[in-house]
Amino acid sequence: MILALETSCDDTCAALVTDEGRIESNVISSQGLLHSRYGGVVPEVASRRHLELIDAVTADALESAGASLDDVKRVAVTRGPGLIGALLVGVSYAKAMAATRKLPLAPVDHLHGHVTASTLGEDPVQAPYLCLVASGGHTFLARVDEPGSYRILGQTLDDAAGEAFDKGARLLGLGYPGGPELDRLAREGDPDFFDFPRSAPGGSSSLDFSFSGVKTALLYAVRDLGETQASDRRADLAASYQRAIVAALVDRTAQAVAREGLVRLAIGGGVAANSELRSSLEGLAGTLGIRIWIPPPELCTDNAAMIGAAARFVDSLPYPGYLSLDAAARL
Ligand code: KG4
Ligand code: ZN
């Protein structure tokens, strides 16, 4: 079994995954509530909390899997990208866990984790496939020809889709993290009430995204409506805003499928937990006659099982070479 750890942002995560991709346990301790009073993740607070939680979260993952450290043959950890202090907690802990038993250690790229989330479970996606990753820090389309790597075809030029959800939610007075709350509020609104821009930077020859324009459009709409009207139209604003973000993601995905000639599509990242995106992409797959892999929400948002998934496809470092391994805010 692989013991996988993930601490790149504000979730402390540990999981046990087999070499075949079976998830034996997947424990996620979210710090959402802790950071909500600040309206966003405070890096130093996140690092300190990871330090307090990681031992218990790892013990919980072992216990839920009915396993002990004797069953662990490899340790995997997110090396980056992410908050450097937060990453360091996971990397240091993983090194210590591996070194005490002289186990190999697999350093994993967090984004590779999101890309390979759908390779877990009973019905894993097989390469080659197209993957849409939309999270709080990243938004990109990638081509996976073999599961050990991925090639980015297009990415956001400014805000990530999750960032756009969070900033929009804040403009609408919703709590943090805003994405799930906006998703809920949007269900009560009319997505066609406001006409927010669906940007496609670079036109049809590009697969890049841009979400800063839609965010500004929402800001102006709220300002123009005034406090009372904006409050009355909150659900319509949320639904129309979500529609614009989802449409931009879906349009680019459709374009990528056509351009790359792929018949398998997987999605990942926190925004892949969005209900409208999930149903829209399912519809798209039906229309295009391709297969889609939509992981359960807990494998879309940050988790350690996906780090274990990616670890199966990367080279592990033997003991004691990894003792000099460093976390990296950017890869
Ligand atoms: O992948 P993730 O957990 O962390 C990063 O690697 O960034 O993604 C977190 C992002 C946040 O911006 C959050 O608001 C967004 O994913 N998110 C959602 C939903 N659930 C999480 N956005 C829209 N709808 C959701 N249901
Ligand atoms: Zn992530």
Coordinates of C-alpha atoms and ligand atoms in Angstrom, one line a residue:
M1 CA 0.0 0.0 0.0
I2 CA 1.0 3.6 -0.6
L3 CA 0.6 6.1 2.3
A4 CA -0.2 9.4 0.6
L5 CA -0.1 12.9 2.2
E6 CA -1.4 16.2 0.9
T7 CA -1.0 19.6 2.7
S8 CA -0.6 22.1 -0.2
C9 CA -3.3 24.5 0.9
D10 CA -5.9 24.4 3.7
D11 CA -6.9 20.7 3.8
T12 CA -4.8 18.2 5.8
C13 CA -5.2 14.9 4.0
A14 CA -3.9 11.3 4.3
A15 CA -4.9 8.3 2.3
L16 CA -4.0 4.6 1.7
V17 CA -4.1 3.5 -1.9
T18 CA -3.1 0.2 -3.4
D19 CA -0.9 -0.2 -6.5
E20 CA -4.0 -1.3 -8.4
G21 CA -5.7 2.1 -7.5
R22 CA -8.0 0.9 -4.9
I23 CA -8.8 3.5 -2.2
E24 CA -8.5 1.9 1.2
S25 CA -9.0 5.1 3.1
N26 CA -9.2 8.8 2.3
V27 CA -9.2 11.2 5.2
I28 CA -9.7 14.9 4.7
S29 CA -9.6 17.4 7.6
S30 CA -10.8 20.7 6.2
Q31 CA -9.6 24.0 7.7
G32 CA -12.4 25.9 6.0
L33 CA -14.1 27.0 9.1
L34 CA -10.8 28.2 10.6
H35 CA -10.1 30.5 7.6
S36 CA -13.6 31.6 7.0
R37 CA -13.4 34.5 9.5
Y38 CA -10.6 35.9 7.4
G39 CA -12.4 35.4 4.1
G40 CA -9.6 33.3 2.6
V41 CA -6.7 31.1 3.5
V42 CA -4.1 32.6 5.8
P43 CA -0.8 30.8 4.9
E44 CA 0.8 30.9 8.4
V45 CA -2.4 29.8 10.1
A46 CA -2.7 26.9 7.6
S47 CA 0.8 25.7 8.2
R48 CA 0.4 25.7 12.0
R49 CA -2.9 23.8 11.7
H50 CA -1.4 21.2 9.4
L51 CA 1.3 20.6 12.0
E52 CA -1.4 20.0 14.7
L53 CA -3.5 17.7 12.5
I54 CA -1.2 15.6 10.4
D55 CA -0.4 13.0 12.9
A56 CA -4.0 12.3 13.8
V57 CA -5.2 12.4 10.2
T58 CA -2.5 9.9 9.2
A59 CA -3.4 7.6 12.2
D60 CA -7.1 7.9 11.1
A61 CA -6.2 6.9 7.5
L62 CA -4.3 3.8 8.7
E63 CA -7.1 2.9 11.1
S64 CA -9.9 3.4 8.5
A65 CA -7.9 1.1 6.1
G66 CA -7.5 -1.5 8.8
A67 CA -3.8 -1.2 8.2
S68 CA -0.6 -0.5 10.1
L69 CA 2.7 1.0 9.1
D70 CA 3.9 -2.5 8.4
D71 CA 1.5 -2.6 5.4
V72 CA 3.0 0.6 3.9
K73 CA 5.5 -0.1 1.1
R74 CA 5.9 3.5 -0.2
V75 CA 5.1 7.0 1.1
A76 CA 3.9 9.7 -1.4
V77 CA 3.6 13.4 -0.7
T78 CA 2.6 16.6 -2.5
R79 CA 5.9 18.4 -3.2
G80 CA 4.2 21.5 -4.9
P81 CA 2.8 23.7 -6.1
G82 CA 1.1 25.4 -3.2
L83 CA 1.7 27.4 0.0
I84 CA 5.3 26.8 0.9
G85 CA 4.9 26.6 4.6
A86 CA 1.9 24.3 4.3
L87 CA 3.8 22.0 1.8
L88 CA 6.8 21.8 4.1
V89 CA 4.7 20.2 6.9
G90 CA 3.6 17.4 4.6
V91 CA 7.1 16.9 3.0
S92 CA 8.9 16.9 6.3
Y93 CA 6.3 14.5 7.8
A94 CA 6.5 12.2 4.8
K95 CA 10.3 12.1 4.9
A96 CA 10.2 11.2 8.6
M97 CA 7.6 8.5 8.1
A98 CA 9.5 7.0 5.2
A99 CA 13.0 7.3 6.7
T100 CA 12.1 5.6 10.0
R101 CA 11.3 2.5 7.9
K102 CA 13.7 3.1 5.1
L103 CA 10.8 3.1 2.6
P104 CA 11.0 4.8 -0.8
L105 CA 9.3 8.2 -1.1
A106 CA 7.4 9.5 -4.2
P107 CA 7.3 13.3 -4.6
V108 CA 4.1 14.2 -6.4
D109 CA 3.0 17.3 -8.4
H110 CA -0.3 18.4 -6.9
L111 CA -1.7 19.0 -10.4
H112 CA -0.7 15.6 -11.6
G113 CA -2.8 14.4 -8.7
H114 CA -5.9 16.2 -10.0
V115 CA -5.2 14.9 -13.5
T116 CA -5.0 11.3 -12.3
A117 CA -7.9 11.3 -9.8
S118 CA -10.0 9.3 -12.3
T119 CA -7.4 6.5 -12.6
L120 CA -8.6 5.3 -9.2
G121 CA -11.4 2.9 -8.5
E122 CA -13.2 0.1 -10.3
D123 CA -13.5 1.8 -13.7
P124 CA -10.3 3.8 -14.2
V125 CA -9.8 6.1 -17.2
Q126 CA -7.1 4.8 -19.6
A127 CA -4.7 7.0 -21.5
P128 CA -4.9 8.7 -23.9
Y129 CA -7.5 11.1 -22.4
L130 CA -8.2 14.8 -22.1
C131 CA -8.4 16.3 -18.6
L132 CA -10.0 19.5 -17.5
V133 CA -8.6 20.6 -14.2
A134 CA -10.4 23.6 -12.5
S135 CA -9.4 24.4 -8.9
G136 CA -8.9 27.4 -6.7
G137 CA -5.3 28.0 -7.9
H138 CA -5.3 26.5 -11.4
T139 CA -7.5 26.0 -14.5
F140 CA -6.2 24.1 -17.5
L141 CA -6.9 21.5 -20.2
A142 CA -4.3 18.8 -20.5
R143 CA -3.6 15.8 -22.7
V144 CA -2.5 12.6 -21.0
D145 CA -0.8 10.1 -23.4
E146 CA 0.7 8.1 -20.6
P147 CA -0.4 8.4 -16.9
G148 CA 3.1 9.5 -15.7
S149 CA 2.8 12.9 -17.3
Y150 CA 0.5 15.4 -18.9
R151 CA 0.8 18.1 -21.5
I152 CA -1.0 21.4 -20.9
L153 CA -3.0 22.5 -24.0
G154 CA -4.4 25.7 -22.6
Q155 CA -4.7 27.4 -19.2
T156 CA -6.1 30.5 -17.5
L157 CA -4.3 33.7 -18.3
D158 CA -5.5 35.4 -15.1
D159 CA -7.9 34.0 -12.3
A160 CA -8.5 30.3 -11.8
A161 CA -12.2 29.2 -12.1
G162 CA -12.3 28.5 -8.4
E163 CA -10.9 31.9 -7.6
A164 CA -13.7 33.4 -9.8
F165 CA -16.3 31.4 -7.9
D166 CA -14.8 32.5 -4.5
K167 CA -14.5 36.2 -5.5
G168 CA -18.0 36.2 -7.0
A169 CA -19.4 34.6 -3.9
R170 CA -17.8 37.3 -1.7
L171 CA -19.3 40.0 -3.9
L172 CA -22.7 38.4 -3.3
G173 CA -22.1 38.3 0.5
L174 CA -21.7 34.5 0.7
G175 CA -19.3 32.8 3.1
Y176 CA -15.9 31.2 2.4
P177 CA -15.2 29.0 0.6
G178 CA -17.6 30.6 -1.8
G179 CA -17.7 28.0 -4.6
P180 CA -20.0 25.5 -3.0
E181 CA -22.3 28.2 -1.5
L182 CA -22.6 29.9 -4.9
D183 CA -23.4 26.5 -6.4
R184 CA -26.3 26.1 -3.9
L185 CA -27.7 29.7 -4.4
A186 CA -27.5 29.4 -8.2
R187 CA -30.0 26.5 -8.1
E188 CA -32.7 29.0 -7.0
G189 CA -31.9 31.6 -9.7
D190 CA -32.4 32.3 -13.4
P191 CA -29.1 31.7 -15.3
D192 CA -30.3 33.8 -18.3
F193 CA -31.4 36.8 -16.3
F194 CA -28.0 38.6 -16.6
D195 CA -25.8 38.3 -19.6
F196 CA -22.3 37.9 -18.3
P197 CA -19.4 37.6 -20.7
R198 CA -18.1 34.1 -21.6
S199 CA -14.5 34.8 -22.4
A200 CA -12.5 32.8 -24.9
P201 CA -9.1 34.6 -25.1
G202 CA -7.2 34.0 -28.3
G203 CA -10.4 33.0 -30.1
S204 CA -11.0 29.6 -31.6
S205 CA -7.3 28.8 -32.2
S206 CA -6.6 28.9 -28.5
L207 CA -7.6 26.7 -25.5
D208 CA -6.8 29.4 -22.9
F209 CA -9.2 30.7 -20.3
S210 CA -9.8 34.1 -18.7
F211 CA -12.1 34.7 -15.7
S212 CA -11.2 38.3 -14.7
G213 CA -13.7 39.9 -17.1
V214 CA -16.7 38.0 -15.7
K215 CA -15.7 38.9 -12.2
T216 CA -15.6 42.6 -13.1
A217 CA -18.9 42.3 -14.9
L218 CA -20.5 40.9 -11.7
L219 CA -19.0 43.7 -9.7
Y220 CA -20.5 46.3 -12.0
A221 CA -23.9 44.6 -12.1
V222 CA -24.0 44.5 -8.3
R223 CA -23.0 48.2 -8.1
D224 CA -25.5 49.3 -10.8
L225 CA -28.4 47.4 -9.2
G226 CA -27.9 49.0 -5.8
E227 CA -28.0 47.3 -2.5
T228 CA -31.8 46.4 -2.3
Q229 CA -32.2 45.2 -5.9
A230 CA -28.9 43.3 -5.8
S231 CA -30.1 41.6 -2.7
D232 CA -33.5 40.7 -4.3
R233 CA -31.6 39.4 -7.4
R234 CA -28.9 37.5 -5.5
A235 CA -29.9 34.1 -6.8
D236 CA -30.2 35.3 -10.4
L237 CA -26.8 37.0 -10.2
A238 CA -25.3 33.7 -8.8
A239 CA -27.0 31.6 -11.5
S240 CA -26.0 33.9 -14.4
Y241 CA -22.5 34.2 -13.1
Q242 CA -22.1 30.4 -12.6
R243 CA -23.5 29.9 -16.1
A244 CA -20.9 32.2 -17.7
I245 CA -18.0 30.4 -15.9
V246 CA -19.3 26.9 -16.7
A247 CA -20.1 27.8 -20.3
A248 CA -16.5 29.0 -20.8
L249 CA -15.1 25.8 -19.4
V250 CA -17.5 23.6 -21.4
D251 CA -16.9 25.4 -24.7
R252 CA -13.1 25.1 -24.4
T253 CA -13.4 21.4 -23.4
A254 CA -15.6 20.8 -26.5
Q255 CA -13.0 22.5 -28.7
A256 CA -10.2 20.5 -27.1
V257 CA -12.0 17.2 -27.7
A258 CA -12.5 18.1 -31.4
R259 CA -8.9 19.4 -31.9
E260 CA -7.2 16.5 -30.1
G261 CA -9.4 13.8 -31.4
L262 CA -9.7 12.1 -28.0
V263 CA -12.7 10.0 -27.0
R264 CA -12.1 10.0 -23.2
L265 CA -12.5 12.9 -20.9
A266 CA -11.8 13.2 -17.2
I267 CA -12.2 16.2 -14.9
G268 CA -10.6 17.2 -11.6
G269 CA -10.1 20.1 -9.2
G270 CA -12.5 21.6 -6.7
V271 CA -14.7 23.3 -9.4
A272 CA -15.3 19.8 -10.9
A273 CA -17.5 19.4 -7.8
N274 CA -19.8 22.1 -9.2
S275 CA -23.3 20.6 -10.0
E276 CA -23.8 22.6 -13.2
L277 CA -20.4 21.9 -14.6
R278 CA -20.8 18.2 -13.9
S279 CA -24.2 18.0 -15.6
S280 CA -23.1 20.2 -18.5
L281 CA -20.1 18.1 -19.2
E282 CA -22.1 15.0 -19.0
G283 CA -24.4 16.4 -21.6
L284 CA -21.5 17.4 -23.8
A285 CA -20.0 13.9 -23.6
G286 CA -23.4 12.5 -24.7
T287 CA -23.6 14.9 -27.6
L288 CA -20.1 14.2 -28.8
G289 CA -20.4 10.5 -28.2
I290 CA -17.3 10.3 -25.9
R291 CA -16.9 8.8 -22.4
I292 CA -16.5 11.0 -19.4
W293 CA -15.1 10.2 -15.9
I294 CA -16.5 12.5 -13.2
P295 CA -14.9 11.6 -9.8
P296 CA -17.1 11.9 -6.7
P297 CA -16.8 15.4 -5.2
E298 CA -14.4 14.3 -2.5
L299 CA -11.9 13.2 -5.2
C300 CA -12.3 16.5 -7.0
T301 CA -11.4 18.9 -4.1
D302 CA -8.0 18.5 -2.5
N303 CA -7.4 15.0 -1.1
A304 CA -4.5 12.5 -0.6
A305 CA -6.0 9.6 -2.6
M306 CA -5.3 11.5 -5.8
I307 CA -1.7 12.0 -4.7
G308 CA -1.5 8.2 -4.1
A309 CA -3.0 7.8 -7.6
A310 CA -0.3 9.9 -9.3
A311 CA 2.5 8.3 -7.1
R312 CA 1.8 5.0 -8.9
F313 CA 3.1 6.5 -12.1
V314 CA 6.2 8.5 -10.9
D315 CA 9.6 7.3 -9.8
S316 CA 10.1 6.9 -6.1
L317 CA 13.3 8.1 -4.5
P318 CA 15.1 5.4 -2.5
Y319 CA 16.2 6.0 1.1
P320 CA 18.1 8.1 2.1
G321 CA 18.3 10.2 -1.0
Y322 CA 15.0 12.0 -0.4
L323 CA 16.2 13.4 2.9
S324 CA 17.4 16.5 1.0
L325 CA 14.1 16.8 -0.9
D326 CA 12.5 20.3 -0.7
A327 CA 9.0 21.5 -1.1
A328 CA 8.4 23.8 -4.0
A329 CA 5.8 26.6 -4.1
R330 CA 6.0 26.4 -7.9
L331 CA 7.1 23.5 -10.0
Ligands
KG4_1 O1 -8.9 21.6 -5.8 P1 -9.3 22.5 -4.7 O2 -9.9 21.8 -3.4 O3 -8.0 23.3 -4.1 C1 -7.1 23.8 -5.0 O4 -6.1 23.1 -5.4 O5 -7.2 25.0 -5.3 O6 -10.2 23.6 -5.2 C2 -10.8 24.5 -4.3 C3 -11.7 25.5 -5.2 C4 -12.2 26.6 -4.4 O7 -12.1 27.8 -5.2 C5 -13.7 26.3 -4.2 O8 -14.6 27.4 -4.1 C6 -14.0 25.5 -5.5 O9 -12.8 24.7 -5.7 N1 -15.2 24.7 -5.4 C7 -16.3 24.9 -6.1 C8 -17.2 23.9 -5.6 N2 -16.6 23.1 -4.7 C9 -15.4 23.6 -4.5 N3 -16.6 25.8 -7.0 C10 -17.8 25.7 -7.6 N4 -18.8 24.9 -7.2 C11 -18.5 23.9 -6.2 N5 -19.5 23.1 -5.9
ZN2 ZN -6.0 21.2 -5.7

